Amino acid sequence: ATLSAARKKIVENELRDFKLGGADLPEDQKPRFMAIQEELSRLSAKFEENLLDSTNAWSKFIEDESDLRGLPDDAKAMFKEMAEADETCAGKSGWKLNLQAPSFMPIMQYCENRALREEMYRAYTTRASEFGAAELDNTELIARILELRHEAARMLGFNAYAHVSLAAKMADTPAEVLDFLHELAHRAKPYAEKDMAELREFAARELGLPDLQAWDIPLASEKLREARYAYSDQEVKQYLQEPKVLAGLFRVISTLYGLEIRPDSAPVWHED
């Protein structure tokens, strides 16, 4: 009773987290609850491992530079360096692509080779799924994770895992979340449909794409932005180089908190 509101909240949150961790369960249920948590941890780690391995398993070597038309020079230089660093590409001159974001995003946004965009899009969106290597398929992992989460939620006295997830959040019930999302969708959908209609019309008229597909949208959006606003993400990049961004960040911290940030030295994993 003597604690401030903030301190009371800290204690309440700690007690809540203990309860969500199974502290209030009967002794005969705690071993099962702990086993569920251990299996969930293992399955979640395997899920991420499969996703990473599936991402890393895909690559493509490009020998004809015309296949990369539209790409900025810095992106092509990066792809060239990736090819030179890959021993499997030794003796060949070209560019190497993969599904990591620095490779995937420029292809989607700038590359005019539609077949290449589609190939990379399909590879990216089907990672660790039933469309790839069976040993990396996350389908059964997802089903098992959902099953275990539901069992743990019922043991804690909740109807479903969604209630457990919301116990530490602002919304009280899953219904509140769904109502909010439906209201948001109701308000946003007309504007999204208008934007999409404009993009489809622009793509058909200016880009020769009457059947706009998912792998066309980033490119069409970039072209429309350039045509309508004389603005390009590529042009903006020159103003957002790392030294400038860090200096700006440090200025904000100094202004808000009165802190001064100076370089220091410490042991590091790698010299870079």
PDB file of C-alpha atoms in Angstrom:
ATOM      1  CA  ALA A   1       0.000   0.000   0.000  1.00  0.00           C
ATOM      2  CA  THR A   2       2.939   2.345   0.498  1.00  0.00           C
ATOM      3  CA  LEU A   3       4.320   1.869  -3.026  1.00  0.00           C
ATOM      4  CA  SER A   4       3.913   4.420  -5.785  1.00  0.00           C
ATOM      5  CA  ALA A   5       1.725   3.572  -8.789  1.00  0.00           C
ATOM      6  CA  ALA A   6       4.793   2.843 -10.915  1.00  0.00           C
ATOM      7  CA  ARG A   7       6.282   0.474  -8.335  1.00  0.00           C
ATOM      8  CA  LYS A   8       2.936  -1.252  -7.858  1.00  0.00           C
ATOM      9  CA  LYS A   9       2.757  -1.801 -11.593  1.00  0.00           C
ATOM     10  CA  ILE A  10       6.254  -3.321 -11.619  1.00  0.00           C
ATOM     11  CA  VAL A  11       5.281  -5.794  -8.877  1.00  0.00           C
ATOM     12  CA  GLU A  12       1.991  -6.632 -10.604  1.00  0.00           C
ATOM     13  CA  ASN A  13       3.796  -7.288 -13.880  1.00  0.00           C
ATOM     14  CA  GLU A  14       6.319  -9.571 -12.171  1.00  0.00           C
ATOM     15  CA  LEU A  15       3.570 -11.555 -10.468  1.00  0.00           C
ATOM     16  CA  ARG A  16       1.652 -11.797 -13.738  1.00  0.00           C
ATOM     17  CA  ASP A  17       4.732 -13.128 -15.533  1.00  0.00           C
ATOM     18  CA  PHE A  18       5.333 -15.712 -12.797  1.00  0.00           C
ATOM     19  CA  LYS A  19       1.760 -16.922 -13.222  1.00  0.00           C
ATOM     20  CA  LEU A  20       2.108 -17.057 -17.013  1.00  0.00           C
ATOM     21  CA  GLY A  21       5.259 -19.086 -16.422  1.00  0.00           C
ATOM     22  CA  GLY A  22       3.260 -21.704 -14.514  1.00  0.00           C
ATOM     23  CA  ALA A  23       4.133 -20.697 -10.931  1.00  0.00           C
ATOM     24  CA  ASP A  24       0.510 -21.076  -9.776  1.00  0.00           C
ATOM     25  CA  LEU A  25      -0.039 -24.495 -11.321  1.00  0.00           C
ATOM     26  CA  PRO A  26      -0.605 -27.526  -9.064  1.00  0.00           C
ATOM     27  CA  GLU A  27       2.625 -29.407  -8.444  1.00  0.00           C
ATOM     28  CA  ASP A  28       1.481 -32.430 -10.453  1.00  0.00           C
ATOM     29  CA  GLN A  29       0.958 -30.215 -13.564  1.00  0.00           C
ATOM     30  CA  LYS A  30       4.241 -28.308 -13.432  1.00  0.00           C
ATOM     31  CA  PRO A  31       6.396 -31.047 -15.007  1.00  0.00           C
ATOM     32  CA  ARG A  32       4.071 -31.253 -18.013  1.00  0.00           C
ATOM     33  CA  PHE A  33       3.964 -27.460 -18.349  1.00  0.00           C
ATOM     34  CA  MET A  34       7.760 -27.289 -18.250  1.00  0.00           C
ATOM     35  CA  ALA A  35       8.009 -30.052 -20.849  1.00  0.00           C
ATOM     36  CA  ILE A  36       5.678 -28.059 -23.122  1.00  0.00           C
ATOM     37  CA  GLN A  37       7.821 -24.937 -22.751  1.00  0.00           C
ATOM     38  CA  GLU A  38      10.994 -26.874 -23.512  1.00  0.00           C
ATOM     39  CA  GLU A  39       9.477 -28.444 -26.613  1.00  0.00           C
ATOM     40  CA  LEU A  40       8.134 -25.070 -27.774  1.00  0.00           C
ATOM     41  CA  SER A  41      11.591 -23.587 -27.383  1.00  0.00           C
ATOM     42  CA  ARG A  42      13.121 -26.397 -29.406  1.00  0.00           C
ATOM     43  CA  LEU A  43      10.469 -26.217 -32.128  1.00  0.00           C
ATOM     44  CA  SER A  44      10.729 -22.427 -32.404  1.00  0.00           C
ATOM     45  CA  ALA A  45      14.496 -22.665 -32.780  1.00  0.00           C
ATOM     46  CA  LYS A  46      14.063 -25.358 -35.446  1.00  0.00           C
ATOM     47  CA  PHE A  47      11.500 -23.183 -37.241  1.00  0.00           C
ATOM     48  CA  GLU A  48      13.985 -20.299 -37.464  1.00  0.00           C
ATOM     49  CA  GLU A  49      16.793 -22.678 -38.440  1.00  0.00           C
ATOM     50  CA  ASN A  50      14.735 -24.104 -41.307  1.00  0.00           C
ATOM     51  CA  LEU A  51      13.828 -20.623 -42.498  1.00  0.00           C
ATOM     52  CA  LEU A  52      17.464 -19.520 -42.442  1.00  0.00           C
ATOM     53  CA  ASP A  53      18.703 -22.684 -44.146  1.00  0.00           C
ATOM     54  CA  SER A  54      15.993 -22.401 -46.795  1.00  0.00           C
ATOM     55  CA  THR A  55      16.939 -18.765 -47.416  1.00  0.00           C
ATOM     56  CA  ASN A  56      20.632 -19.607 -47.692  1.00  0.00           C
ATOM     57  CA  ALA A  57      20.024 -22.618 -49.936  1.00  0.00           C
ATOM     58  CA  TRP A  58      18.833 -20.495 -52.862  1.00  0.00           C
ATOM     59  CA  SER A  59      21.147 -18.527 -55.104  1.00  0.00           C
ATOM     60  CA  LYS A  60      21.344 -17.638 -58.775  1.00  0.00           C
ATOM     61  CA  PHE A  61      24.322 -16.749 -60.941  1.00  0.00           C
ATOM     62  CA  ILE A  62      23.744 -14.182 -63.680  1.00  0.00           C
ATOM     63  CA  GLU A  63      26.149 -14.040 -66.612  1.00  0.00           C
ATOM     64  CA  ASP A  64      24.329 -11.574 -68.873  1.00  0.00           C
ATOM     65  CA  GLU A  65      24.234  -8.041 -67.434  1.00  0.00           C
ATOM     66  CA  SER A  66      21.131  -7.278 -69.485  1.00  0.00           C
ATOM     67  CA  ASP A  67      19.222  -9.573 -67.119  1.00  0.00           C
ATOM     68  CA  LEU A  68      19.846  -6.946 -64.421  1.00  0.00           C
ATOM     69  CA  ARG A  69      18.697  -3.925 -66.404  1.00  0.00           C
ATOM     70  CA  GLY A  70      17.224  -1.199 -64.230  1.00  0.00           C
ATOM     71  CA  LEU A  71      19.294  -2.078 -61.163  1.00  0.00           C
ATOM     72  CA  PRO A  72      21.301   0.716 -59.514  1.00  0.00           C
ATOM     73  CA  ASP A  73      25.059   0.514 -59.911  1.00  0.00           C
ATOM     74  CA  ASP A  74      25.642  -0.048 -56.187  1.00  0.00           C
ATOM     75  CA  ALA A  75      23.377  -3.118 -56.230  1.00  0.00           C
ATOM     76  CA  LYS A  76      25.155  -4.573 -59.248  1.00  0.00           C
ATOM     77  CA  ALA A  77      28.519  -3.922 -57.623  1.00  0.00           C
ATOM     78  CA  MET A  78      27.357  -5.799 -54.521  1.00  0.00           C
ATOM     79  CA  PHE A  79      26.178  -8.749 -56.649  1.00  0.00           C
ATOM     80  CA  LYS A  80      29.515  -8.748 -58.471  1.00  0.00           C
ATOM     81  CA  GLU A  81      31.389  -8.891 -55.143  1.00  0.00           C
ATOM     82  CA  MET A  82      29.163 -11.750 -53.979  1.00  0.00           C
ATOM     83  CA  ALA A  83      30.029 -13.725 -57.119  1.00  0.00           C
ATOM     84  CA  GLU A  84      33.745 -13.066 -56.717  1.00  0.00           C
ATOM     85  CA  ALA A  85      33.630 -14.209 -53.090  1.00  0.00           C
ATOM     86  CA  ASP A  86      31.837 -17.468 -53.954  1.00  0.00           C
ATOM     87  CA  GLU A  87      34.249 -20.294 -54.732  1.00  0.00           C
ATOM     88  CA  THR A  88      31.581 -22.082 -56.781  1.00  0.00           C
ATOM     89  CA  CYS A  89      31.642 -19.138 -59.192  1.00  0.00           C
ATOM     90  CA  ALA A  90      35.424 -19.218 -59.590  1.00  0.00           C
ATOM     91  CA  GLY A  91      36.574 -18.635 -63.146  1.00  0.00           C
ATOM     92  CA  LYS A  92      33.242 -17.164 -64.206  1.00  0.00           C
ATOM     93  CA  SER A  93      32.377 -13.525 -64.671  1.00  0.00           C
ATOM     94  CA  GLY A  94      28.971 -12.438 -63.487  1.00  0.00           C
ATOM     95  CA  TRP A  95      26.697 -11.544 -60.614  1.00  0.00           C
ATOM     96  CA  LYS A  96      25.342 -13.661 -57.771  1.00  0.00           C
ATOM     97  CA  LEU A  97      21.865 -13.177 -56.288  1.00  0.00           C
ATOM     98  CA  ASN A  98      20.392 -14.650 -53.125  1.00  0.00           C
ATOM     99  CA  LEU A  99      17.258 -14.267 -50.995  1.00  0.00           C
ATOM    100  CA  GLN A 100      18.811 -12.068 -48.312  1.00  0.00           C
ATOM    101  CA  ALA A 101      17.084  -8.677 -48.059  1.00  0.00           C
ATOM    102  CA  PRO A 102      19.975  -6.625 -49.577  1.00  0.00           C
ATOM    103  CA  SER A 103      19.723  -8.824 -52.677  1.00  0.00           C
ATOM    104  CA  PHE A 104      15.993  -9.538 -52.798  1.00  0.00           C
ATOM    105  CA  MET A 105      14.694  -5.998 -52.315  1.00  0.00           C
ATOM    106  CA  PRO A 106      16.664  -4.257 -55.124  1.00  0.00           C
ATOM    107  CA  ILE A 107      15.588  -6.958 -57.591  1.00  0.00           C
ATOM    108  CA  MET A 108      11.936  -6.500 -56.649  1.00  0.00           C
ATOM    109  CA  GLN A 109      12.096  -2.709 -56.698  1.00  0.00           C
ATOM    110  CA  TYR A 110      14.303  -1.923 -59.683  1.00  0.00           C
ATOM    111  CA  CYS A 111      14.984  -4.931 -61.928  1.00  0.00           C
ATOM    112  CA  GLU A 112      13.068  -4.743 -65.222  1.00  0.00           C
ATOM    113  CA  ASN A 113      13.507  -8.482 -65.876  1.00  0.00           C
ATOM    114  CA  ARG A 114      10.029  -9.689 -64.987  1.00  0.00           C
ATOM    115  CA  ALA A 115      10.871 -13.390 -65.194  1.00  0.00           C
ATOM    116  CA  LEU A 116      13.724 -12.922 -62.726  1.00  0.00           C
ATOM    117  CA  ARG A 117      11.468 -10.960 -60.350  1.00  0.00           C
ATOM    118  CA  GLU A 118       8.869 -13.730 -60.464  1.00  0.00           C
ATOM    119  CA  GLU A 119      11.477 -16.442 -59.892  1.00  0.00           C
ATOM    120  CA  MET A 120      12.918 -14.690 -56.848  1.00  0.00           C
ATOM    121  CA  TYR A 121       9.491 -13.756 -55.484  1.00  0.00           C
ATOM    122  CA  ARG A 122       8.266 -17.346 -55.653  1.00  0.00           C
ATOM    123  CA  ALA A 123      11.490 -18.634 -54.087  1.00  0.00           C
ATOM    124  CA  TYR A 124      11.256 -16.084 -51.271  1.00  0.00           C
ATOM    125  CA  THR A 125       7.583 -16.591 -50.436  1.00  0.00           C
ATOM    126  CA  THR A 126       7.828 -20.397 -50.415  1.00  0.00           C
ATOM    127  CA  ARG A 127      10.866 -20.696 -48.124  1.00  0.00           C
ATOM    128  CA  ALA A 128      10.674 -23.515 -45.565  1.00  0.00           C
ATOM    129  CA  SER A 129       7.334 -24.657 -46.993  1.00  0.00           C
ATOM    130  CA  GLU A 130       5.907 -27.729 -48.677  1.00  0.00           C
ATOM    131  CA  PHE A 131       7.141 -26.342 -52.009  1.00  0.00           C
ATOM    132  CA  GLY A 132      10.805 -26.826 -51.097  1.00  0.00           C
ATOM    133  CA  ALA A 133      13.067 -29.420 -49.529  1.00  0.00           C
ATOM    134  CA  ALA A 134      11.076 -31.779 -47.302  1.00  0.00           C
ATOM    135  CA  GLU A 135      13.627 -31.600 -44.483  1.00  0.00           C
ATOM    136  CA  LEU A 136      13.166 -27.801 -44.289  1.00  0.00           C
ATOM    137  CA  ASP A 137       9.350 -27.788 -44.425  1.00  0.00           C
ATOM    138  CA  ASN A 138       7.926 -25.941 -41.395  1.00  0.00           C
ATOM    139  CA  THR A 139       4.331 -27.098 -41.924  1.00  0.00           C
ATOM    140  CA  GLU A 140       4.353 -29.821 -39.257  1.00  0.00           C
ATOM    141  CA  LEU A 141       6.301 -27.584 -36.877  1.00  0.00           C
ATOM    142  CA  ILE A 142       3.611 -24.911 -37.137  1.00  0.00           C
ATOM    143  CA  ALA A 143       0.864 -27.421 -36.382  1.00  0.00           C
ATOM    144  CA  ARG A 144       2.737 -28.792 -33.368  1.00  0.00           C
ATOM    145  CA  ILE A 145       3.567 -25.322 -32.020  1.00  0.00           C
ATOM    146  CA  LEU A 146      -0.111 -24.333 -32.210  1.00  0.00           C
ATOM    147  CA  GLU A 147      -1.126 -27.559 -30.498  1.00  0.00           C
ATOM    148  CA  LEU A 148       1.326 -27.070 -27.617  1.00  0.00           C
ATOM    149  CA  ARG A 149       0.451 -23.389 -27.189  1.00  0.00           C
ATOM    150  CA  HIS A 150      -3.214 -24.300 -26.884  1.00  0.00           C
ATOM    151  CA  GLU A 151      -2.499 -27.005 -24.310  1.00  0.00           C
ATOM    152  CA  ALA A 152      -0.361 -24.629 -22.230  1.00  0.00           C
ATOM    153  CA  ALA A 153      -3.020 -21.901 -22.416  1.00  0.00           C
ATOM    154  CA  ARG A 154      -5.722 -24.275 -21.140  1.00  0.00           C
ATOM    155  CA  MET A 155      -3.471 -25.357 -18.283  1.00  0.00           C
ATOM    156  CA  LEU A 156      -3.118 -21.680 -17.280  1.00  0.00           C
ATOM    157  CA  GLY A 157      -6.897 -21.219 -17.305  1.00  0.00           C
ATOM    158  CA  PHE A 158      -7.232 -19.431 -20.651  1.00  0.00           C
ATOM    159  CA  ASN A 159      -9.537 -20.420 -23.490  1.00  0.00           C
ATOM    160  CA  ALA A 160      -6.810 -20.095 -26.111  1.00  0.00           C
ATOM    161  CA  TYR A 161      -3.239 -18.942 -26.610  1.00  0.00           C
ATOM    162  CA  ALA A 162      -4.471 -15.564 -27.935  1.00  0.00           C
ATOM    163  CA  HIS A 163      -5.675 -14.766 -24.402  1.00  0.00           C
ATOM    164  CA  VAL A 164      -2.232 -15.631 -23.012  1.00  0.00           C
ATOM    165  CA  SER A 165      -0.585 -13.355 -25.562  1.00  0.00           C
ATOM    166  CA  LEU A 166      -2.875 -10.458 -24.597  1.00  0.00           C
ATOM    167  CA  ALA A 167      -2.327 -10.862 -20.856  1.00  0.00           C
ATOM    168  CA  ALA A 168       0.653  -8.506 -21.067  1.00  0.00           C
ATOM    169  CA  LYS A 169      -0.804  -6.169 -23.707  1.00  0.00           C
ATOM    170  CA  MET A 170      -3.243  -3.269 -23.843  1.00  0.00           C
ATOM    171  CA  ALA A 171      -6.166  -5.106 -25.442  1.00  0.00           C
ATOM    172  CA  ASP A 172      -8.202  -7.249 -23.057  1.00  0.00           C
ATOM    173  CA  THR A 173      -9.646  -9.869 -25.399  1.00  0.00           C
ATOM    174  CA  PRO A 174      -9.051 -11.312 -28.887  1.00  0.00           C
ATOM    175  CA  ALA A 175     -12.462  -9.891 -29.842  1.00  0.00           C
ATOM    176  CA  GLU A 176     -11.189  -6.381 -29.126  1.00  0.00           C
ATOM    177  CA  VAL A 177      -8.209  -6.961 -31.403  1.00  0.00           C
ATOM    178  CA  LEU A 178     -10.377  -8.326 -34.208  1.00  0.00           C
ATOM    179  CA  ASP A 179     -12.860  -5.446 -33.862  1.00  0.00           C
ATOM    180  CA  PHE A 180      -9.992  -2.973 -34.110  1.00  0.00           C
ATOM    181  CA  LEU A 181      -8.540  -4.696 -37.177  1.00  0.00           C
ATOM    182  CA  HIS A 182     -11.927  -4.903 -38.886  1.00  0.00           C
ATOM    183  CA  GLU A 183     -12.585  -1.224 -38.197  1.00  0.00           C
ATOM    184  CA  LEU A 184      -9.128  -0.328 -39.495  1.00  0.00           C
ATOM    185  CA  ALA A 185      -9.699  -2.421 -42.611  1.00  0.00           C
ATOM    186  CA  HIS A 186     -13.121  -0.848 -43.158  1.00  0.00           C
ATOM    187  CA  ARG A 187     -11.621   2.637 -43.098  1.00  0.00           C
ATOM    188  CA  ALA A 188      -8.421   1.845 -45.025  1.00  0.00           C
ATOM    189  CA  LYS A 189      -9.749  -0.472 -47.726  1.00  0.00           C
ATOM    190  CA  PRO A 190     -11.365   2.175 -49.969  1.00  0.00           C
ATOM    191  CA  TYR A 191      -8.096   4.132 -50.092  1.00  0.00           C
ATOM    192  CA  ALA A 192      -6.065   0.986 -50.700  1.00  0.00           C
ATOM    193  CA  GLU A 193      -8.399  -0.016 -53.541  1.00  0.00           C
ATOM    194  CA  LYS A 194      -8.055   3.472 -55.070  1.00  0.00           C
ATOM    195  CA  ASP A 195      -4.258   3.291 -54.830  1.00  0.00           C
ATOM    196  CA  MET A 196      -4.213  -0.177 -56.385  1.00  0.00           C
ATOM    197  CA  ALA A 197      -6.494   0.892 -59.230  1.00  0.00           C
ATOM    198  CA  GLU A 198      -4.151   3.795 -59.986  1.00  0.00           C
ATOM    199  CA  LEU A 199      -1.127   1.493 -59.853  1.00  0.00           C
ATOM    200  CA  ARG A 200      -2.760  -1.036 -62.189  1.00  0.00           C
ATOM    201  CA  GLU A 201      -3.682   1.708 -64.650  1.00  0.00           C
ATOM    202  CA  PHE A 202      -0.159   3.161 -64.550  1.00  0.00           C
ATOM    203  CA  ALA A 203       1.456  -0.276 -64.951  1.00  0.00           C
ATOM    204  CA  ALA A 204      -0.710  -1.094 -67.951  1.00  0.00           C
ATOM    205  CA  ARG A 205      -0.239   2.308 -69.615  1.00  0.00           C
ATOM    206  CA  GLU A 206       3.425   3.044 -68.892  1.00  0.00           C
ATOM    207  CA  LEU A 207       5.062  -0.312 -68.157  1.00  0.00           C
ATOM    208  CA  GLY A 208       3.193  -2.664 -70.467  1.00  0.00           C
ATOM    209  CA  LEU A 209       1.919  -4.745 -67.544  1.00  0.00           C
ATOM    210  CA  PRO A 210      -1.838  -5.226 -68.008  1.00  0.00           C
ATOM    211  CA  ASP A 211      -1.880  -8.144 -65.531  1.00  0.00           C
ATOM    212  CA  LEU A 212      -0.094  -6.675 -62.507  1.00  0.00           C
ATOM    213  CA  GLN A 213       1.201  -9.457 -60.250  1.00  0.00           C
ATOM    214  CA  ALA A 214       2.687  -9.519 -56.760  1.00  0.00           C
ATOM    215  CA  TRP A 215       6.242  -9.524 -58.146  1.00  0.00           C
ATOM    216  CA  ASP A 216       5.440  -6.408 -60.221  1.00  0.00           C
ATOM    217  CA  ILE A 217       4.083  -4.201 -57.429  1.00  0.00           C
ATOM    218  CA  PRO A 218       7.392  -2.970 -55.898  1.00  0.00           C
ATOM    219  CA  LEU A 219       8.771  -2.051 -59.334  1.00  0.00           C
ATOM    220  CA  ALA A 220       5.536  -0.414 -60.493  1.00  0.00           C
ATOM    221  CA  SER A 221       5.281   1.514 -57.218  1.00  0.00           C
ATOM    222  CA  GLU A 222       8.837   2.830 -57.607  1.00  0.00           C
ATOM    223  CA  LYS A 223       8.211   3.847 -61.229  1.00  0.00           C
ATOM    224  CA  LEU A 224       4.955   5.587 -60.281  1.00  0.00           C
ATOM    225  CA  ARG A 225       6.684   7.456 -57.456  1.00  0.00           C
ATOM    226  CA  GLU A 226       9.390   8.644 -59.840  1.00  0.00           C
ATOM    227  CA  ALA A 227       6.853   9.710 -62.458  1.00  0.00           C
ATOM    228  CA  ARG A 228       4.485  11.447 -60.059  1.00  0.00           C
ATOM    229  CA  TYR A 229       6.845  13.024 -57.547  1.00  0.00           C
ATOM    230  CA  ALA A 230      10.279  12.981 -59.267  1.00  0.00           C
ATOM    231  CA  TYR A 231      11.338  11.044 -56.176  1.00  0.00           C
ATOM    232  CA  SER A 232      13.280   7.810 -55.920  1.00  0.00           C
ATOM    233  CA  ASP A 233      14.412   5.757 -52.949  1.00  0.00           C
ATOM    234  CA  GLN A 234      17.729   5.348 -54.739  1.00  0.00           C
ATOM    235  CA  GLU A 235      18.294   9.121 -54.831  1.00  0.00           C
ATOM    236  CA  VAL A 236      17.414   9.496 -51.162  1.00  0.00           C
ATOM    237  CA  LYS A 237      20.029   6.882 -50.170  1.00  0.00           C
ATOM    238  CA  GLN A 238      22.870   9.349 -50.765  1.00  0.00           C
ATOM    239  CA  TYR A 239      21.554  11.476 -47.898  1.00  0.00           C
ATOM    240  CA  LEU A 240      21.240   8.525 -45.522  1.00  0.00           C
ATOM    241  CA  GLN A 241      24.789   7.219 -45.412  1.00  0.00           C
ATOM    242  CA  GLU A 242      25.823   5.601 -42.147  1.00  0.00           C
ATOM    243  CA  PRO A 243      27.989   8.455 -40.735  1.00  0.00           C
ATOM    244  CA  LYS A 244      25.210  10.979 -41.337  1.00  0.00           C
ATOM    245  CA  VAL A 245      22.535   8.736 -39.868  1.00  0.00           C
ATOM    246  CA  LEU A 246      24.575   7.987 -36.744  1.00  0.00           C
ATOM    247  CA  ALA A 247      25.457  11.657 -36.265  1.00  0.00           C
ATOM    248  CA  GLY A 248      21.778  12.552 -36.515  1.00  0.00           C
ATOM    249  CA  LEU A 249      20.808   9.824 -34.081  1.00  0.00           C
ATOM    250  CA  PHE A 250      23.394  11.004 -31.568  1.00  0.00           C
ATOM    251  CA  ARG A 251      22.159  14.604 -31.918  1.00  0.00           C
ATOM    252  CA  VAL A 252      18.632  13.476 -31.117  1.00  0.00           C
ATOM    253  CA  ILE A 253      19.860  11.594 -28.042  1.00  0.00           C
ATOM    254  CA  SER A 254      21.876  14.633 -26.931  1.00  0.00           C
ATOM    255  CA  THR A 255      18.901  16.948 -27.414  1.00  0.00           C
ATOM    256  CA  LEU A 256      16.411  14.707 -25.625  1.00  0.00           C
ATOM    257  CA  TYR A 257      18.526  13.380 -22.782  1.00  0.00           C
ATOM    258  CA  GLY A 258      21.504  15.700 -22.472  1.00  0.00           C
ATOM    259  CA  LEU A 259      23.926  12.834 -23.103  1.00  0.00           C
ATOM    260  CA  GLU A 260      27.203  13.096 -24.973  1.00  0.00           C
ATOM    261  CA  ILE A 261      28.274  10.063 -27.013  1.00  0.00           C
ATOM    262  CA  ARG A 262      31.982   9.625 -27.726  1.00  0.00           C
ATOM    263  CA  PRO A 263      33.919   6.834 -29.470  1.00  0.00           C
ATOM    264  CA  ASP A 264      35.405   4.138 -27.264  1.00  0.00           C
ATOM    265  CA  SER A 265      37.264   0.893 -27.858  1.00  0.00           C
ATOM    266  CA  ALA A 266      36.426  -2.617 -26.742  1.00  0.00           C
ATOM    267  CA  PRO A 267      37.096  -6.199 -27.863  1.00  0.00           C
ATOM    268  CA  VAL A 268      35.035  -6.974 -30.978  1.00  0.00           C
ATOM    269  CA  TRP A 269      34.088 -10.086 -32.912  1.00  0.00           C
ATOM    270  CA  HIS A 270      35.475  -8.724 -36.179  1.00  0.00           C
ATOM    271  CA  GLU A 271      37.561  -5.723 -37.126  1.00  0.00           C
ATOM    272  CA  ASP A 272      34.700  -4.320 -39.228  1.00  0.00           C
TER     273      ASP A 272
END
